[in-house]
PDB file of C-alpha atoms in Angstrom:
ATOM      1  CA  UNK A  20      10.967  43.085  82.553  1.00 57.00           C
ATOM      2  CA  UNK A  21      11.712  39.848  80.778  1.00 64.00           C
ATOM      3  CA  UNK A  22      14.102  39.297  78.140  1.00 79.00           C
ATOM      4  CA  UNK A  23      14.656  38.844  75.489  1.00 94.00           C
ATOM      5  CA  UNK A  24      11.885  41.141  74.468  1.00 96.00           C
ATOM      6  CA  UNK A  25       9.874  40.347  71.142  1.00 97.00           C
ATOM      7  CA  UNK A  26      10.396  43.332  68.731  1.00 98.00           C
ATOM      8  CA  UNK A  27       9.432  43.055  64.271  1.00 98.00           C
ATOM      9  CA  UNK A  28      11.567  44.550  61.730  1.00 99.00           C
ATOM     10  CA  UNK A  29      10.168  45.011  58.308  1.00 98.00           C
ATOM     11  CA  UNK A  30      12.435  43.928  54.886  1.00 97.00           C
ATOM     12  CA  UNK A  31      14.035  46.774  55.038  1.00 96.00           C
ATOM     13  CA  UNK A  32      15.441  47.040  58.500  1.00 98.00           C
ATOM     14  CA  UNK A  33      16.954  43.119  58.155  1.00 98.00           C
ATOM     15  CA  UNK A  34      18.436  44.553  54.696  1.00 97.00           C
ATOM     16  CA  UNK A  35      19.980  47.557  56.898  1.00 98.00           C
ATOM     17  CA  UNK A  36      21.096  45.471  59.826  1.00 97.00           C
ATOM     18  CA  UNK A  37      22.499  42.357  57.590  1.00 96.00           C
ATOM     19  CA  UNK A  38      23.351  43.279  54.215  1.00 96.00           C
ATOM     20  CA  UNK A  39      24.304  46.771  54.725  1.00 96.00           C
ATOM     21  CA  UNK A  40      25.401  46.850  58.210  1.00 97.00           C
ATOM     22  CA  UNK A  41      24.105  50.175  58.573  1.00 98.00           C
ATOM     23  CA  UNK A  42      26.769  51.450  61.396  1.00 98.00           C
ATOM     24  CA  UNK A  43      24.238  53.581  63.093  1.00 98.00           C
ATOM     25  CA  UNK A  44      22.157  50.130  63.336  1.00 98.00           C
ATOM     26  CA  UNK A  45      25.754  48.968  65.275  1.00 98.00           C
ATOM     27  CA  UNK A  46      23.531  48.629  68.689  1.00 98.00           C
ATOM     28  CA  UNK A  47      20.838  47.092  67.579  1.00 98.00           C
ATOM     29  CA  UNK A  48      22.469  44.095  65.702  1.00 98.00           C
ATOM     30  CA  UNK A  49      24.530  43.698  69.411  1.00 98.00           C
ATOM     31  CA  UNK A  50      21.238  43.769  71.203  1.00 97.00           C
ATOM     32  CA  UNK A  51      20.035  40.941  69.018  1.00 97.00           C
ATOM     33  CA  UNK A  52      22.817  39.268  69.391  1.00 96.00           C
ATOM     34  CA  UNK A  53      23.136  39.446  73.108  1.00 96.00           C
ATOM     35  CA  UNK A  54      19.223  38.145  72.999  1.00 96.00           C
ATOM     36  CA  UNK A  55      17.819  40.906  74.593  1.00 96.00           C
ATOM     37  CA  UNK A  56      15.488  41.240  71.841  1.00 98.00           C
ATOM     38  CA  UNK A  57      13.821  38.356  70.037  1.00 98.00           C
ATOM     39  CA  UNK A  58      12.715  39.425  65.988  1.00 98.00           C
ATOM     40  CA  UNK A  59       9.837  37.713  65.169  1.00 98.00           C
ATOM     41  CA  UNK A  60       8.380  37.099  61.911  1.00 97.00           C
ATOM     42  CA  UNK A  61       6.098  34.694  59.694  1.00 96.00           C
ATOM     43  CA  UNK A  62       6.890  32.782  56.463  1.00 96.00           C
ATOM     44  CA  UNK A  63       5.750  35.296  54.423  1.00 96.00           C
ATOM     45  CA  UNK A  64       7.954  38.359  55.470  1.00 97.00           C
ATOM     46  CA  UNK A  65      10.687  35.700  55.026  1.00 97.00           C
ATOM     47  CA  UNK A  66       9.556  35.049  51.647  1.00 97.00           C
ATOM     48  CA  UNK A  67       9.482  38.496  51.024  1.00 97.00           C
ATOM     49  CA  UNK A  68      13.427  38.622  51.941  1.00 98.00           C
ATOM     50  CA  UNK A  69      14.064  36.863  49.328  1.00 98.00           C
ATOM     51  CA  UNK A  70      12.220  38.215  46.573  1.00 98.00           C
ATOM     52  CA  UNK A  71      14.146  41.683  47.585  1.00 97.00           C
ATOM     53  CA  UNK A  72      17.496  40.189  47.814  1.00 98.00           C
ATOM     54  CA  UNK A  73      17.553  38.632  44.174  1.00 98.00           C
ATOM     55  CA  UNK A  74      16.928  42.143  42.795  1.00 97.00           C
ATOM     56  CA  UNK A  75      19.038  42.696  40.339  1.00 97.00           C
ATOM     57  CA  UNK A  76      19.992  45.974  41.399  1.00 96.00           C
ATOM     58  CA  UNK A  77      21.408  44.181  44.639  1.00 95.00           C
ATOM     59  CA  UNK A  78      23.942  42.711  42.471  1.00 96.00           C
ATOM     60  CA  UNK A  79      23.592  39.975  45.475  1.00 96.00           C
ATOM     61  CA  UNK A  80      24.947  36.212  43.927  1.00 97.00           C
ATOM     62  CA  UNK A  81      22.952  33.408  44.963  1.00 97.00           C
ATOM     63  CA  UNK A  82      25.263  31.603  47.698  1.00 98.00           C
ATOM     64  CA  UNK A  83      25.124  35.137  49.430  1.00 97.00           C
ATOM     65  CA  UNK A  84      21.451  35.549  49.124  1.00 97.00           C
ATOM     66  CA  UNK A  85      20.875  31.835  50.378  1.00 98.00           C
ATOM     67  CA  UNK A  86      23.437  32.581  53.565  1.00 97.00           C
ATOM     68  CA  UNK A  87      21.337  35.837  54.735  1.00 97.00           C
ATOM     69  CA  UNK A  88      18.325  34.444  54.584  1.00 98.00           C
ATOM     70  CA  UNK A  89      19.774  31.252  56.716  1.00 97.00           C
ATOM     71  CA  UNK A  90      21.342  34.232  58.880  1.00 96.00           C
ATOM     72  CA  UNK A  91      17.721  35.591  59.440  1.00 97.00           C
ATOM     73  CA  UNK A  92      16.210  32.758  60.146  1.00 95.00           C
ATOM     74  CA  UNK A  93      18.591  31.415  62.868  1.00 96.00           C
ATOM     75  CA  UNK A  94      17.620  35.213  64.744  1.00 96.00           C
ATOM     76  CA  UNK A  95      13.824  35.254  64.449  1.00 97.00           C
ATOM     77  CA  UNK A  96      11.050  32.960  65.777  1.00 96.00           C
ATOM     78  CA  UNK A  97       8.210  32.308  63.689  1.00 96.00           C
ATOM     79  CA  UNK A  98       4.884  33.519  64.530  1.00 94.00           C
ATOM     80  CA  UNK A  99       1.838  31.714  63.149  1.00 82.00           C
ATOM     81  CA  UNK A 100      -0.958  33.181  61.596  1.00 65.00           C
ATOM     82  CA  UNK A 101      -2.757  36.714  62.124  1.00 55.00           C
ATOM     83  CA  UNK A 102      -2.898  36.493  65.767  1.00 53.00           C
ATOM     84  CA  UNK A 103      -4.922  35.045  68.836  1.00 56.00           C
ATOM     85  CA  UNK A 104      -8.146  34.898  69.268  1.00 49.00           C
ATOM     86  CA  UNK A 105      -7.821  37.026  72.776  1.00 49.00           C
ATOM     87  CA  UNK A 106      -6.615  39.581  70.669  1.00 53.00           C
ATOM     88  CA  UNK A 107      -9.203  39.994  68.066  1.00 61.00           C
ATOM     89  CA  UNK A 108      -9.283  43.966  68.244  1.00 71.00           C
ATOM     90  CA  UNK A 109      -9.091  45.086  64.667  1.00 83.00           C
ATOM     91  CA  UNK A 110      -5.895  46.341  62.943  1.00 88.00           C
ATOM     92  CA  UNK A 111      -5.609  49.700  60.871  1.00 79.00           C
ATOM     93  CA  UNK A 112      -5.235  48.940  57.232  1.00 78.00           C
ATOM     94  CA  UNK A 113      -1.569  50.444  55.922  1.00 81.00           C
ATOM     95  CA  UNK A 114      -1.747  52.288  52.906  1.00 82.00           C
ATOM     96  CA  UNK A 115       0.665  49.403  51.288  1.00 77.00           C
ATOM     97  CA  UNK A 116      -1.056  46.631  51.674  1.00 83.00           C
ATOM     98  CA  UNK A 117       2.144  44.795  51.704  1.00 86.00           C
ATOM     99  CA  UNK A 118       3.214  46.379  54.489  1.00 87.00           C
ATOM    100  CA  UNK A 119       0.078  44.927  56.643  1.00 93.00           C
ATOM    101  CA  UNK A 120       1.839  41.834  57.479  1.00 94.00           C
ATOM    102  CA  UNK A 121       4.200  43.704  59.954  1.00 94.00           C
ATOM    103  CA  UNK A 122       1.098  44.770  61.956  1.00 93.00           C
ATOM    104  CA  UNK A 123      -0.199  41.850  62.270  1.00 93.00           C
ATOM    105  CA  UNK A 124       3.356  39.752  63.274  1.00 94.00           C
ATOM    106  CA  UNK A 125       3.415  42.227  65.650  1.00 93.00           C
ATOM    107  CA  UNK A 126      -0.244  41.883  66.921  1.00 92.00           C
ATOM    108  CA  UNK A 127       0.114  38.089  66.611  1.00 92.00           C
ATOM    109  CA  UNK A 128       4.211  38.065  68.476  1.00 93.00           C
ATOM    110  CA  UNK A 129       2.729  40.226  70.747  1.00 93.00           C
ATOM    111  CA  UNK A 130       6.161  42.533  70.530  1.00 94.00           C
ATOM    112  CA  UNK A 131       7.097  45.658  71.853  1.00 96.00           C
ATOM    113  CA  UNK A 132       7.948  47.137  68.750  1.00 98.00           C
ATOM    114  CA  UNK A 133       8.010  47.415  64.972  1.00 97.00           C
ATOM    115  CA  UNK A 134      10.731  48.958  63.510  1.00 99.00           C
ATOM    116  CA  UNK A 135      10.470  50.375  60.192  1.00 98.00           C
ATOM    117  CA  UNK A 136      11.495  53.329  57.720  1.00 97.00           C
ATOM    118  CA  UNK A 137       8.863  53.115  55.737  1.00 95.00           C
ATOM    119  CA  UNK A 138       6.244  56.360  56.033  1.00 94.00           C
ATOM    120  CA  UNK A 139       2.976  54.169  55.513  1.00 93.00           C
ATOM    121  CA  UNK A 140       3.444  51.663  58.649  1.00 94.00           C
ATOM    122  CA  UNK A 141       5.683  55.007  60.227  1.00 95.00           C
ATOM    123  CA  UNK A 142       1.994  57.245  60.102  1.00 92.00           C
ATOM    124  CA  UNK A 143       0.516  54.576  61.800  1.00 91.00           C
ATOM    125  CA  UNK A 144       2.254  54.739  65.103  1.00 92.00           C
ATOM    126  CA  UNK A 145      -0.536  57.019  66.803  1.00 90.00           C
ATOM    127  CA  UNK A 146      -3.608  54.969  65.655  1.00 89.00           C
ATOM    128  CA  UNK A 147      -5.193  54.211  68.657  1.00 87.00           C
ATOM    129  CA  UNK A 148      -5.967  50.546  67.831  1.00 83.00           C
ATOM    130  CA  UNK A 149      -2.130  50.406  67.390  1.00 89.00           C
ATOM    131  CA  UNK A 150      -0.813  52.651  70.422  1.00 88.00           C
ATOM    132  CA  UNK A 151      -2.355  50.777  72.721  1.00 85.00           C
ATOM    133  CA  UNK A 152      -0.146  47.513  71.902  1.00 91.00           C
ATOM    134  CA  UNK A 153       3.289  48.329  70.383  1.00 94.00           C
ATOM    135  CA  UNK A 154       5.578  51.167  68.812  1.00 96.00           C
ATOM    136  CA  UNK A 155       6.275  51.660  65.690  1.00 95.00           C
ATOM    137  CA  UNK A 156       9.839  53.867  65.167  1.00 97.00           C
ATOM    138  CA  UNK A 157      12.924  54.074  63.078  1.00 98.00           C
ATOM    139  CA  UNK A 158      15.361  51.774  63.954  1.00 99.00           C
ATOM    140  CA  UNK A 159      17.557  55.182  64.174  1.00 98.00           C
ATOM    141  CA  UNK A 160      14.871  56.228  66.732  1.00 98.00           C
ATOM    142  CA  UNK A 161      14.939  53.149  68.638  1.00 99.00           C
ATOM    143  CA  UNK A 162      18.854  53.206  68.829  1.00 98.00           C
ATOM    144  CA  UNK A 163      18.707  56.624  69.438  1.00 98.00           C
ATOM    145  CA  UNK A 164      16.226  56.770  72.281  1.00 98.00           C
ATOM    146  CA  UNK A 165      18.666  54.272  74.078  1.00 97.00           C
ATOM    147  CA  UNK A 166      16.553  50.636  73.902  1.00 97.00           C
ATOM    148  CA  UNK A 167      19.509  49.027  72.973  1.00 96.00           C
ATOM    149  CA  UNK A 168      21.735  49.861  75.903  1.00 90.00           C
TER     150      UNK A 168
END
């Protein structure tokens, strides 16, 4: 098995890991750290960040907002696009069509995993066009089932 291996996390499993610091996500942000898993992303998603983190609700000042995003950027590598041409199988469409980026960064990063909480990209874990080329789980599930160690 090579390392690090590729994995996607959606908005809100960066705002878990790095502006929360979710303890139960405690193995996963070590993991990352210790590059045995690369996060992968595109512009977008990143742009997405940081429409989140200047909610208001975040109460998040702009110097801190400015320094996670740099934080995320330094762990992920970019992907480009919506994925090779070798791997022109179709994706399922996610209910939120925001949420359809993450399949295809994963498609296109060619990862191992998506990790997610939310339901919509959750349901689709067992579509057979997706099954067939990553998992999607809880980042509580992927801790849990012992990727990390």
């Amino acid at each position: 098995m090579s390392f690090p291996r590729r994995l996607v996390l959606d908005t809100n499993t960066v705002m878990a890991l790095w502006l929360f610091r979710d303890p139960r996500l405690a193995a996963l942000d070590a993991a990352i750290a210790a590059a045995r898993f690369q996060p992968c992303c595109r512009p977008d998603a990143v742009e997405e960040l940081r429409r989140v983190l200047a909610y208001t609700h975040f109460g998040i000042d702009a110097d801190e907002q400015q320094r996670l995003i740099a934080g995320y950027s330094e762990r992920v590598t970019l992907v480009d696009g919506l994925g090779d041409a070798a791997d022109a199988l179709p994706l399922p469409l996610c209910r939120d069509r925001d949420d359809q980026k993450f399949l295809e960064i994963s498609r296109a990063a060619q990862a191992e995993f998506l990790l997610t909480r939310d339901k919509a990209l959750l349901r689709l874990a067992r579509h057979r066009l997706v099954r067939e080329r990553f998992s999607i789980l809880t980042p509580e599930r992927f801790v849990s089932d012992g990727w990390c160690q």
